[in-house]
Amino acid sequence: MLKGYMVPRSPLGQASIDPPPPWHYSGDVLAVEFWADPAATTSMLPEGLSPDPSTNGHAFAMFVDWQFTGSNDEYLAPARYQYREAFVLIDAQLGSRPVTCCPFIYVDNDAALARGWAQGFPKKLGSIFQTRTHAAPSPAASPVEPGARFGASVSTHGYRLADARVTLRKPVADPFTVFNRPTALVRYFPRLAKGQQDQPAVNELTVSVTDDLKLVDLWRGEGQLSFPRAPGEELHALGPMKVGAGFRYGLSYSVTDLEIVKDFST
Amino acid sequence: MLKGYMVPRSPLGQASIDPPPPWHYSGDVLAVEFWADPAATTSMLPEGLSPDPSTNGHAFAMFVDWQFTGSNDEYLAPARYQYREAFVLIDAQLGSRPVTCCPFIYVDNDAALARGWAQGFPKKLGSIFQTRTHAAPSPAASPVEPGARFGASVSTHGYRLADARVTLRKPVADPFTVFNRPTALVRYFPRLAKGQQDQPAVNELTVSVTDDLKLVDLWRGEGQLSFPRAPGEELHALGPMKVGAGFRYGLSYSVTDLEIVKDFST
Amino acid sequence: MLKGYMVPRSPLGQASIDPPPPWHYSGDVLAVEFWADPAATTSMLPEGLSPDPSTNGHAFAMFVDWQFTGSNDEYLAPARYQYREAFVLIDAQLGSRPVTCCPFIYVDNDAALARGWAQGFPKKLGSIFQTRTHAAPSPAASPVEPGARFGASVSTHGYRLADARVTLRKPVADPFTVFNRPTALVRYFPRLAKGQQDQPAVNELTVSVTDDLKLVDLWRGEGQLSFPRAPGEELHALGPMKVGAGFRYGLSYSVTDLEIVKDFST
Amino acid sequence: MLKGYMVPRSPLGQASIDPPPPWHYSGDVLAVEFWADPAATTSMLPEGLSPDPSTNGHAFAMFVDWQFTGSNDEYLAPARYQYREAFVLIDAQLGSRPVTCCPFIYVDNDAALARGWAQGFPKKLGSIFQTRTHAAPSPAASPVEPGARFGASVSTHGYRLADARVTLRKPVADPFTVFNRPTALVRYFPRLAKGQQDQPAVNELTVSVTDDLKLVDLWRGEGQLSFPRAPGEELHALGPMKVGAGFRYGLSYSVTDLEIVKDFST
């Protein structure tokens, strides 16, 4: 009897690329607000989502240094589970409900890639870095304070996909005034049998459920952002046309569930 | 309208982690035959497969340096598509049909991981290396000749999972006398919605279909093999109890289809 | 006229693997105190150092998540300069002066490797991870508090070299009661011309100079540590025979100078 | 008594990042001939070399999949010693002697980086790939034949530095009609003591000595080459202004010695 929430399923269930939920996350986020061509963001919406008439084109580039744990002290095995991530979130509507949509996301860890696929995040591998803040004072410490600067980048297969800079100005009292939309995602898994390769086995529009969502120590300032053109990628189609504020904050939540909105598989 | 055989699906369909089939492969293989505890191999068979009564416990450890291409010159973008792989194949039966089963497989490339999942290969990321043979004569060239030695290894997240050595003795006239079983696989994709996490969305027993399968330049000799114990892995449960011959050969095939044997999803 | 503190030297001096000093560092440290066989630590001392008669065998395993900057905002280019490091420090004497000696050190970044060589740190590449502490509350956050646990590891070329655990108990008022010895190092660069390969071009006993050295937020608790045996490495010769306390703290300093104790080159 | 040709020197001498010479190499090379602005190539010559009046500006971009061994079967430990490399060679003169000069070189392995530094190759880490040729026939095999195409690339820290393509046309009877210059290099190792940081400890003009040099199976065809601009690098200053032929061949040699031309250290 094979066990395991994911592949590889094995006699003891210890080889699975991921443990079953609950999945707990805590991380440091650098975010840059930007505006893309509304035609570009519209073109990236999956079936079931529509452009948000009031904000279409508005988006965030996000860079996160994540720590993950399940129920078995996975946070004590950082070589296997700690990871870094970069993604974009574009404004959209699910019916009349404001949501974000994630067209592109990159991680540097296979367990994170697999969990993402189960949620509907279209993850590929990349190399992601952000300036950290350290406690010991030094020109290298980058403390969180007015004027502090942070850099972030993501690359994949040797192509730089995004470069970002954030200069902090001041704390934001209520982070949820800035980051307040759930993320709509598409769980997608293809068929390979001949004649069915365009009929995915899984094609579900979902909305992520984030238990115990916490945003802490949110600072706002200026942002800089560029998406260099890269073969085999389409992130650069999002511009940006205009860059807005930059942010840094702490983010945590747990995943135990997923809202299935609609099943498009056939 | 989003396009792409896999995620991320995008307006132009160029961001997908993989192109649609046909998928063409050509590579160099180091293989070591071994015998595991028959109880161990039996315990690793998925529902629908049974131990091969005549060979249960017999297995191969395989290390492959692969080149991949689809229909768009992917072989000219090796930074994105060239990869290395290590896996084990254990003898089994599908009804009365002799097959192999792949309980564990590691690759160093995300596109290969994704294609593997679509086929039913339970891939995780690893770091895989094998001694190569080069044309220019040198103590470093490792030419294919009697007495030539080759090493191979796979590690994941900083744990060594397997070490292998092969010493070549002589060519084998008909490679299919050695490697002659198709591989049965399980396509598996979980659900995340609460209450359904033990009811996978996809759980199909399949048999891989390898068009234009070619094995060339097969040499046989002695093999050495060890599977060091590693946390978060179960490969070491396969022993080995006894190590047999070692092999080196060239392998190519194309994937355009998959045989679906049984759908276990609910 | 080629410019650059290190290779590659180039017309603009922008390609050098490292900028010239000052080099500024700030990082998070996990440390585990241990005792090795005194014969083993003695055997690892370079010419010019002697065992510390009162503490010989005493050592620390150190894991550091570092941020680096020179004078040109290198901390804003973390893809190039941020890095992780693991090393051991063994007690020794330079004449009557208590020092530590660093026989083995691993980093995951080439700029850090090159700076290390210039200082006398015998760096090789490795893969290093430590549990981080994040601000947003979660089972994944690992806050610095009594009972908090942290894991760390280092691997190289797919071999695990060290695994460590620290459980925090309480703050230490004065960090310099624990970490109070400068590090003696050997700058070493070989010759390659035939007949001179055992006469290094550079062979200098040095002591590192750490400007503005700060240790902050030092916590002490229990430590666990193991050094698995790995081919091509000798770290495992250090045992450990006994494991002592575990520590976590913030560390920063700048490098602008090096004390040259003795030139052994010929 | 510490042993080892390089750091880390250790009691048994097994931890050194490299074994002592002889160093044996065999590899597959993709090369693209190009012409840079002669002012650019001139600006990259170290003291002691002068532009070649008849060919100044002429250069090669080289991509090599290398296998290395010393005297202890290092080729059987490919996880530690096998590597990939990319570099440029520009024509120059050492007095009246035609040589090449290597201003930039990238490798994906630390042992190769260290050997390079000892020789005078100014190596940094990068990610290098080339299309391989495999024996088993397939659209993925890329056999060596008229019209066969090969791709190659090098990236560092997530920046693409070079993209190359070669289309083979026909064999070249005598490879030494194309590749016939030894490489002049600068062994360079800085000082860190204050006041001496611009006075390198080692600054020697050298010429590489390649025992048993073999070039086999050289094919010539068309080349394509680009050097995208990347921060922290100066390779893009080499253009190219014009791209010439493309080549593929096997290369082997051994290193046991180095010719020291002049010592510029003070």
Short mmCIF file of N, CA and C in Angstrom, two decimals, chain A residues 60 91 98-100 175-182 213 215:
data_model
loop_
_atom_site.label_atom_id
_atom_site.label_comp_id
_atom_site.label_asym_id
_atom_site.label_seq_id
_atom_site.Cartn_x
_atom_site.Cartn_y
_atom_site.Cartn_z
N PHE A 60 1.25 43.70 -9.14
CA PHE A 60 2.41 43.70 -8.24
C PHE A 60 3.43 42.67 -8.71
N ASP A 91 -4.52 42.42 -11.23
CA ASP A 91 -5.89 42.59 -10.78
C ASP A 91 -6.87 41.96 -11.77
N PRO A 98 -13.40 41.07 -6.50
CA PRO A 98 -12.03 41.48 -6.86
C PRO A 98 -11.04 40.40 -6.43
N VAL A 99 -10.23 40.00 -7.36
CA VAL A 99 -9.20 39.01 -7.07
C VAL A 99 -7.91 39.44 -7.76
N THR A 100 -6.83 38.71 -7.49
CA THR A 100 -5.65 38.81 -8.34
C THR A 100 -5.49 37.48 -9.07
N PRO A 175 -1.78 47.02 6.68
CA PRO A 175 -1.32 46.39 5.43
C PRO A 175 -2.46 45.99 4.50
N PHE A 176 -3.62 45.67 5.07
CA PHE A 176 -4.72 45.17 4.23
C PHE A 176 -5.35 46.28 3.38
N THR A 177 -4.93 47.53 3.62
CA THR A 177 -5.37 48.57 2.68
C THR A 177 -4.63 48.44 1.36
N VAL A 178 -3.51 47.76 1.37
CA VAL A 178 -2.72 47.62 0.15
C VAL A 178 -2.92 46.23 -0.49
N PHE A 179 -2.79 45.21 0.33
CA PHE A 179 -2.85 43.84 -0.18
C PHE A 179 -4.13 43.20 0.35
N ASN A 180 -5.16 43.15 -0.47
CA ASN A 180 -6.46 42.78 0.06
C ASN A 180 -7.29 41.91 -0.88
N ARG A 181 -6.68 41.32 -1.85
CA ARG A 181 -7.43 40.48 -2.76
C ARG A 181 -6.94 39.03 -2.66
N PRO A 182 -7.84 38.09 -2.65
CA PRO A 182 -7.41 36.69 -2.75
C PRO A 182 -6.93 36.41 -4.17
N LEU A 213 -3.92 34.45 7.91
CA LEU A 213 -3.13 35.38 7.09
C LEU A 213 -2.66 36.56 7.94
N LEU A 215 -0.01 40.01 7.77
CA LEU A 215 0.96 40.90 7.14
C LEU A 215 1.49 41.82 8.25
#
